[in-house]
Amino acid sequence: MPEHLRVEFRFRYQAAKELGLRDMTTVNSTLLEKIFKTHLDKLISDAPLNEAIIPNLTLREKELLAYWQDGSLDIWKQQLSAATYYRYKKSLKDKGIDVSKPYSYYLRKQ
């Protein structure tokens, strides 16, 4: 299994586990996407980020943040074109989150 699918599966599995679902194979893809989005929101809200900007993030920006926090940003970059990645990276930087440094650096700065 490609690395980016393993990471995404881990995020999805964690989300399903938190909601008490036992078997992800019986969950339809629409529900799974909703669970995944909920988990992204929880993952980001648990982080010491600027709370005011979180509701204004797009799903892709939240996804980028989740991979950044997990230390898997390189995997997320591989799934996108360079232009798309840099567009989201710049968008987050404009909102006050610089993902060019590791997440651990951001935590130490807080």
Short mmCIF file of N, CA and C in Angstrom, two decimals:
data_model
loop_
_atom_site.label_atom_id
_atom_site.label_comp_id
_atom_site.label_asym_id
_atom_site.label_seq_id
_atom_site.Cartn_x
_atom_site.Cartn_y
_atom_site.Cartn_z
N MET A 1 0.86 -1.17 0.00
CA MET A 1 0.00 0.00 0.00
C MET A 1 0.90 1.24 0.00
N PRO A 2 0.63 2.21 -0.88
CA PRO A 2 1.43 3.44 -0.90
C PRO A 2 1.37 4.15 0.45
N GLU A 3 2.44 4.84 0.78
CA GLU A 3 2.55 5.50 2.08
C GLU A 3 1.43 6.51 2.32
N HIS A 4 1.06 7.29 1.31
CA HIS A 4 0.02 8.30 1.53
C HIS A 4 -1.33 7.65 1.86
N LEU A 5 -1.60 6.47 1.31
CA LEU A 5 -2.84 5.77 1.64
C LEU A 5 -2.80 5.21 3.05
N ARG A 6 -1.62 4.76 3.48
CA ARG A 6 -1.47 4.27 4.85
C ARG A 6 -1.75 5.38 5.86
N VAL A 7 -1.21 6.56 5.61
CA VAL A 7 -1.43 7.70 6.52
C VAL A 7 -2.90 8.08 6.53
N GLU A 8 -3.51 8.17 5.35
CA GLU A 8 -4.92 8.53 5.29
C GLU A 8 -5.77 7.47 5.99
N PHE A 9 -5.44 6.20 5.80
CA PHE A 9 -6.18 5.14 6.47
C PHE A 9 -6.05 5.28 7.99
N ARG A 10 -4.84 5.62 8.46
CA ARG A 10 -4.65 5.78 9.90
C ARG A 10 -5.53 6.91 10.43
N PHE A 11 -5.60 8.03 9.72
CA PHE A 11 -6.47 9.13 10.14
C PHE A 11 -7.93 8.67 10.17
N ARG A 12 -8.34 7.97 9.13
CA ARG A 12 -9.72 7.50 9.04
C ARG A 12 -10.02 6.48 10.14
N TYR A 13 -9.09 5.57 10.37
CA TYR A 13 -9.27 4.55 11.40
C TYR A 13 -9.41 5.20 12.78
N GLN A 14 -8.55 6.19 13.06
CA GLN A 14 -8.63 6.88 14.35
C GLN A 14 -9.97 7.58 14.51
N ALA A 15 -10.44 8.19 13.44
CA ALA A 15 -11.73 8.88 13.50
C ALA A 15 -12.86 7.89 13.75
N ALA A 16 -12.87 6.78 13.04
CA ALA A 16 -13.91 5.77 13.23
C ALA A 16 -13.86 5.18 14.63
N LYS A 17 -12.66 4.96 15.12
CA LYS A 17 -12.48 4.40 16.47
C LYS A 17 -13.04 5.36 17.52
N GLU A 18 -12.79 6.65 17.35
CA GLU A 18 -13.29 7.64 18.30
C GLU A 18 -14.81 7.70 18.32
N LEU A 19 -15.43 7.38 17.17
CA LEU A 19 -16.89 7.39 17.10
C LEU A 19 -17.49 6.04 17.50
N GLY A 20 -16.64 5.09 17.86
CA GLY A 20 -17.13 3.80 18.33
C GLY A 20 -17.51 2.83 17.23
N LEU A 21 -17.06 3.06 16.01
CA LEU A 21 -17.36 2.14 14.92
C LEU A 21 -16.36 0.98 14.96
N ARG A 22 -16.87 -0.23 14.82
CA ARG A 22 -16.00 -1.40 14.93
C ARG A 22 -15.46 -1.87 13.59
N ASP A 23 -16.29 -1.78 12.56
CA ASP A 23 -15.90 -2.33 11.26
C ASP A 23 -16.04 -1.25 10.20
N MET A 24 -14.92 -0.75 9.72
CA MET A 24 -14.96 0.33 8.74
C MET A 24 -15.45 -0.16 7.38
N THR A 25 -15.43 -1.45 7.11
CA THR A 25 -15.87 -1.95 5.80
C THR A 25 -17.37 -1.82 5.61
N THR A 26 -18.13 -1.74 6.70
CA THR A 26 -19.59 -1.59 6.58
C THR A 26 -20.02 -0.14 6.50
N VAL A 27 -19.09 0.78 6.62
CA VAL A 27 -19.41 2.20 6.58
C VAL A 27 -19.31 2.69 5.14
N ASN A 28 -20.35 3.36 4.67
CA ASN A 28 -20.28 3.85 3.29
C ASN A 28 -19.31 5.03 3.19
N SER A 29 -18.87 5.32 1.99
CA SER A 29 -17.82 6.33 1.79
C SER A 29 -18.26 7.73 2.20
N THR A 30 -19.54 8.06 2.07
CA THR A 30 -20.02 9.39 2.48
C THR A 30 -19.88 9.57 3.98
N LEU A 31 -20.28 8.56 4.74
CA LEU A 31 -20.14 8.63 6.19
C LEU A 31 -18.67 8.67 6.58
N LEU A 32 -17.86 7.89 5.89
CA LEU A 32 -16.43 7.86 6.20
C LEU A 32 -15.79 9.23 5.95
N GLU A 33 -16.19 9.89 4.88
CA GLU A 33 -15.68 11.24 4.61
C GLU A 33 -16.09 12.20 5.72
N LYS A 34 -17.34 12.09 6.18
CA LYS A 34 -17.82 12.95 7.26
C LYS A 34 -17.03 12.70 8.54
N ILE A 35 -16.76 11.42 8.82
CA ILE A 35 -15.96 11.07 10.00
C ILE A 35 -14.56 11.65 9.86
N PHE A 36 -13.98 11.52 8.68
CA PHE A 36 -12.63 12.02 8.42
C PHE A 36 -12.58 13.53 8.64
N LYS A 37 -13.57 14.26 8.13
CA LYS A 37 -13.61 15.71 8.30
C LYS A 37 -13.75 16.08 9.78
N THR A 38 -14.59 15.33 10.50
CA THR A 38 -14.77 15.57 11.94
C THR A 38 -13.45 15.35 12.67
N HIS A 39 -12.75 14.29 12.28
CA HIS A 39 -11.47 14.00 12.93
C HIS A 39 -10.45 15.10 12.63
N LEU A 40 -10.45 15.60 11.40
CA LEU A 40 -9.54 16.70 11.06
C LEU A 40 -9.84 17.91 11.94
N ASP A 41 -11.12 18.22 12.10
CA ASP A 41 -11.49 19.36 12.95
C ASP A 41 -11.01 19.15 14.38
N LYS A 42 -11.18 17.93 14.90
CA LYS A 42 -10.76 17.64 16.27
C LYS A 42 -9.24 17.72 16.40
N LEU A 43 -8.55 17.13 15.44
CA LEU A 43 -7.09 17.13 15.46
C LEU A 43 -6.54 18.56 15.47
N ILE A 44 -7.13 19.40 14.64
CA ILE A 44 -6.67 20.78 14.54
C ILE A 44 -7.08 21.57 15.78
N SER A 45 -8.28 21.33 16.30
CA SER A 45 -8.71 22.10 17.47
C SER A 45 -7.92 21.71 18.72
N ASP A 46 -7.35 20.50 18.73
CA ASP A 46 -6.51 20.08 19.86
C ASP A 46 -5.14 20.74 19.81
N ALA A 47 -4.77 21.27 18.68
CA ALA A 47 -3.45 21.88 18.50
C ALA A 47 -3.46 23.32 19.01
N PRO A 48 -2.31 23.80 19.45
CA PRO A 48 -2.26 25.19 19.93
C PRO A 48 -2.15 26.18 18.77
N LEU A 49 -3.14 26.16 17.90
CA LEU A 49 -3.16 27.08 16.77
C LEU A 49 -4.05 28.25 17.11
N ASN A 50 -4.00 29.25 16.28
CA ASN A 50 -4.86 30.42 16.48
C ASN A 50 -6.31 30.02 16.29
N GLU A 51 -7.06 29.95 17.38
CA GLU A 51 -8.44 29.45 17.37
C GLU A 51 -9.35 30.24 16.42
N ALA A 52 -9.06 31.51 16.23
CA ALA A 52 -9.93 32.35 15.40
C ALA A 52 -9.89 31.96 13.93
N ILE A 53 -8.79 31.39 13.46
CA ILE A 53 -8.71 31.08 12.03
C ILE A 53 -9.25 29.72 11.68
N ILE A 54 -9.37 28.82 12.64
CA ILE A 54 -9.76 27.44 12.34
C ILE A 54 -11.09 27.34 11.59
N PRO A 55 -12.14 28.05 12.00
CA PRO A 55 -13.40 27.94 11.24
C PRO A 55 -13.28 28.44 9.80
N ASN A 56 -12.30 29.27 9.50
CA ASN A 56 -12.15 29.83 8.17
C ASN A 56 -11.27 29.00 7.25
N LEU A 57 -10.80 27.84 7.71
CA LEU A 57 -9.94 27.00 6.89
C LEU A 57 -10.78 26.13 5.95
N THR A 58 -10.26 25.91 4.75
CA THR A 58 -10.91 24.99 3.82
C THR A 58 -10.55 23.56 4.23
N LEU A 59 -11.26 22.60 3.67
CA LEU A 59 -10.97 21.20 3.99
C LEU A 59 -9.54 20.85 3.60
N ARG A 60 -9.08 21.31 2.47
CA ARG A 60 -7.71 21.03 2.03
C ARG A 60 -6.69 21.64 3.00
N GLU A 61 -6.96 22.85 3.49
CA GLU A 61 -6.05 23.47 4.45
C GLU A 61 -6.02 22.67 5.75
N LYS A 62 -7.18 22.19 6.18
CA LYS A 62 -7.23 21.37 7.38
C LYS A 62 -6.47 20.07 7.16
N GLU A 63 -6.62 19.52 5.98
CA GLU A 63 -5.91 18.27 5.64
C GLU A 63 -4.40 18.51 5.68
N LEU A 64 -3.96 19.62 5.09
CA LEU A 64 -2.53 19.96 5.12
C LEU A 64 -2.05 20.09 6.56
N LEU A 65 -2.82 20.75 7.41
CA LEU A 65 -2.44 20.90 8.81
C LEU A 65 -2.36 19.55 9.52
N ALA A 66 -3.30 18.66 9.23
CA ALA A 66 -3.29 17.35 9.87
C ALA A 66 -2.03 16.57 9.49
N TYR A 67 -1.69 16.58 8.22
CA TYR A 67 -0.47 15.89 7.79
C TYR A 67 0.77 16.56 8.37
N TRP A 68 0.75 17.88 8.46
CA TRP A 68 1.88 18.62 9.04
C TRP A 68 2.07 18.24 10.50
N GLN A 69 0.96 18.21 11.26
CA GLN A 69 1.03 17.85 12.67
C GLN A 69 1.51 16.42 12.86
N ASP A 70 1.13 15.55 11.93
CA ASP A 70 1.49 14.14 12.03
C ASP A 70 2.94 13.90 11.59
N GLY A 71 3.56 14.90 10.99
CA GLY A 71 4.92 14.73 10.48
C GLY A 71 4.95 14.06 9.12
N SER A 72 3.82 14.01 8.45
CA SER A 72 3.70 13.32 7.16
C SER A 72 3.48 14.28 6.00
N LEU A 73 3.93 15.51 6.14
CA LEU A 73 3.67 16.52 5.12
C LEU A 73 4.25 16.13 3.76
N ASP A 74 5.40 15.47 3.75
CA ASP A 74 6.00 15.03 2.48
C ASP A 74 5.08 14.10 1.72
N ILE A 75 4.37 13.27 2.44
CA ILE A 75 3.44 12.33 1.81
C ILE A 75 2.28 13.09 1.19
N TRP A 76 1.78 14.11 1.90
CA TRP A 76 0.68 14.90 1.38
C TRP A 76 1.13 15.65 0.12
N LYS A 77 2.37 16.16 0.15
CA LYS A 77 2.90 16.90 -1.00
C LYS A 77 2.95 16.02 -2.25
N GLN A 78 3.27 14.74 -2.07
CA GLN A 78 3.38 13.83 -3.20
C GLN A 78 2.05 13.61 -3.91
N GLN A 79 0.95 13.82 -3.21
CA GLN A 79 -0.38 13.60 -3.78
C GLN A 79 -0.84 14.76 -4.66
N LEU A 80 -0.19 15.90 -4.54
CA LEU A 80 -0.63 17.11 -5.23
C LEU A 80 0.41 17.61 -6.21
N SER A 81 -0.01 18.49 -7.09
CA SER A 81 0.97 19.16 -7.93
C SER A 81 1.69 20.20 -7.07
N ALA A 82 2.88 20.58 -7.50
CA ALA A 82 3.66 21.56 -6.73
C ALA A 82 2.89 22.88 -6.60
N ALA A 83 2.23 23.29 -7.67
CA ALA A 83 1.49 24.56 -7.64
C ALA A 83 0.36 24.52 -6.61
N THR A 84 -0.34 23.40 -6.55
CA THR A 84 -1.43 23.27 -5.58
C THR A 84 -0.90 23.31 -4.16
N TYR A 85 0.16 22.55 -3.92
CA TYR A 85 0.76 22.51 -2.58
C TYR A 85 1.18 23.92 -2.15
N TYR A 86 1.90 24.62 -3.02
CA TYR A 86 2.39 25.96 -2.65
C TYR A 86 1.24 26.96 -2.49
N ARG A 87 0.15 26.78 -3.23
CA ARG A 87 -1.01 27.66 -3.06
C ARG A 87 -1.60 27.50 -1.66
N TYR A 88 -1.77 26.26 -1.21
CA TYR A 88 -2.32 26.03 0.14
C TYR A 88 -1.32 26.44 1.22
N LYS A 89 -0.06 26.21 0.98
CA LYS A 89 0.98 26.59 1.95
C LYS A 89 0.98 28.11 2.11
N LYS A 90 0.89 28.84 1.00
CA LYS A 90 0.86 30.31 1.06
C LYS A 90 -0.42 30.80 1.73
N SER A 91 -1.53 30.14 1.43
CA SER A 91 -2.80 30.52 2.03
C SER A 91 -2.74 30.39 3.55
N LEU A 92 -2.14 29.29 4.04
CA LEU A 92 -2.01 29.11 5.49
C LEU A 92 -1.05 30.14 6.09
N LYS A 93 0.02 30.43 5.37
CA LYS A 93 0.98 31.41 5.87
C LYS A 93 0.31 32.78 5.98
N ASP A 94 -0.53 33.11 5.02
CA ASP A 94 -1.26 34.38 5.07
C ASP A 94 -2.21 34.43 6.27
N LYS A 95 -2.64 33.24 6.73
CA LYS A 95 -3.53 33.16 7.89
C LYS A 95 -2.76 33.01 9.20
N GLY A 96 -1.43 33.01 9.12
CA GLY A 96 -0.62 32.98 10.34
C GLY A 96 -0.01 31.65 10.72
N ILE A 97 -0.10 30.65 9.85
CA ILE A 97 0.48 29.33 10.15
C ILE A 97 1.52 29.01 9.09
N ASP A 98 2.77 28.91 9.51
CA ASP A 98 3.86 28.63 8.59
C ASP A 98 4.21 27.15 8.68
N VAL A 99 3.84 26.38 7.66
CA VAL A 99 4.09 24.94 7.68
C VAL A 99 5.45 24.56 7.09
N SER A 100 6.27 25.56 6.77
CA SER A 100 7.58 25.25 6.21
C SER A 100 8.54 24.72 7.28
N LYS A 101 8.25 25.02 8.54
CA LYS A 101 9.04 24.48 9.65
C LYS A 101 8.29 23.29 10.25
N PRO A 102 9.00 22.37 10.88
CA PRO A 102 8.31 21.22 11.49
C PRO A 102 7.33 21.66 12.57
N TYR A 103 6.31 20.86 12.77
CA TYR A 103 5.28 21.16 13.77
C TYR A 103 5.89 21.26 15.17
N SER A 104 6.88 20.44 15.46
CA SER A 104 7.52 20.48 16.79
C SER A 104 8.17 21.84 17.04
N TYR A 105 8.71 22.47 16.00
CA TYR A 105 9.27 23.81 16.12
C TYR A 105 8.17 24.80 16.50
N TYR A 106 7.00 24.65 15.86
CA TYR A 106 5.86 25.53 16.14
C TYR A 106 5.41 25.38 17.60
N LEU A 107 5.40 24.13 18.10
CA LEU A 107 5.00 23.89 19.49
C LEU A 107 5.97 24.53 20.48
N ARG A 108 7.26 24.45 20.20
CA ARG A 108 8.26 25.05 21.09
C ARG A 108 8.12 26.56 21.12
N LYS A 109 7.72 27.13 19.99
CA LYS A 109 7.58 28.58 19.87
C LYS A 109 6.40 29.09 20.69
N GLN A 110 5.39 28.25 20.89
CA GLN A 110 4.16 28.65 21.59
C GLN A 110 4.41 28.98 23.03
#
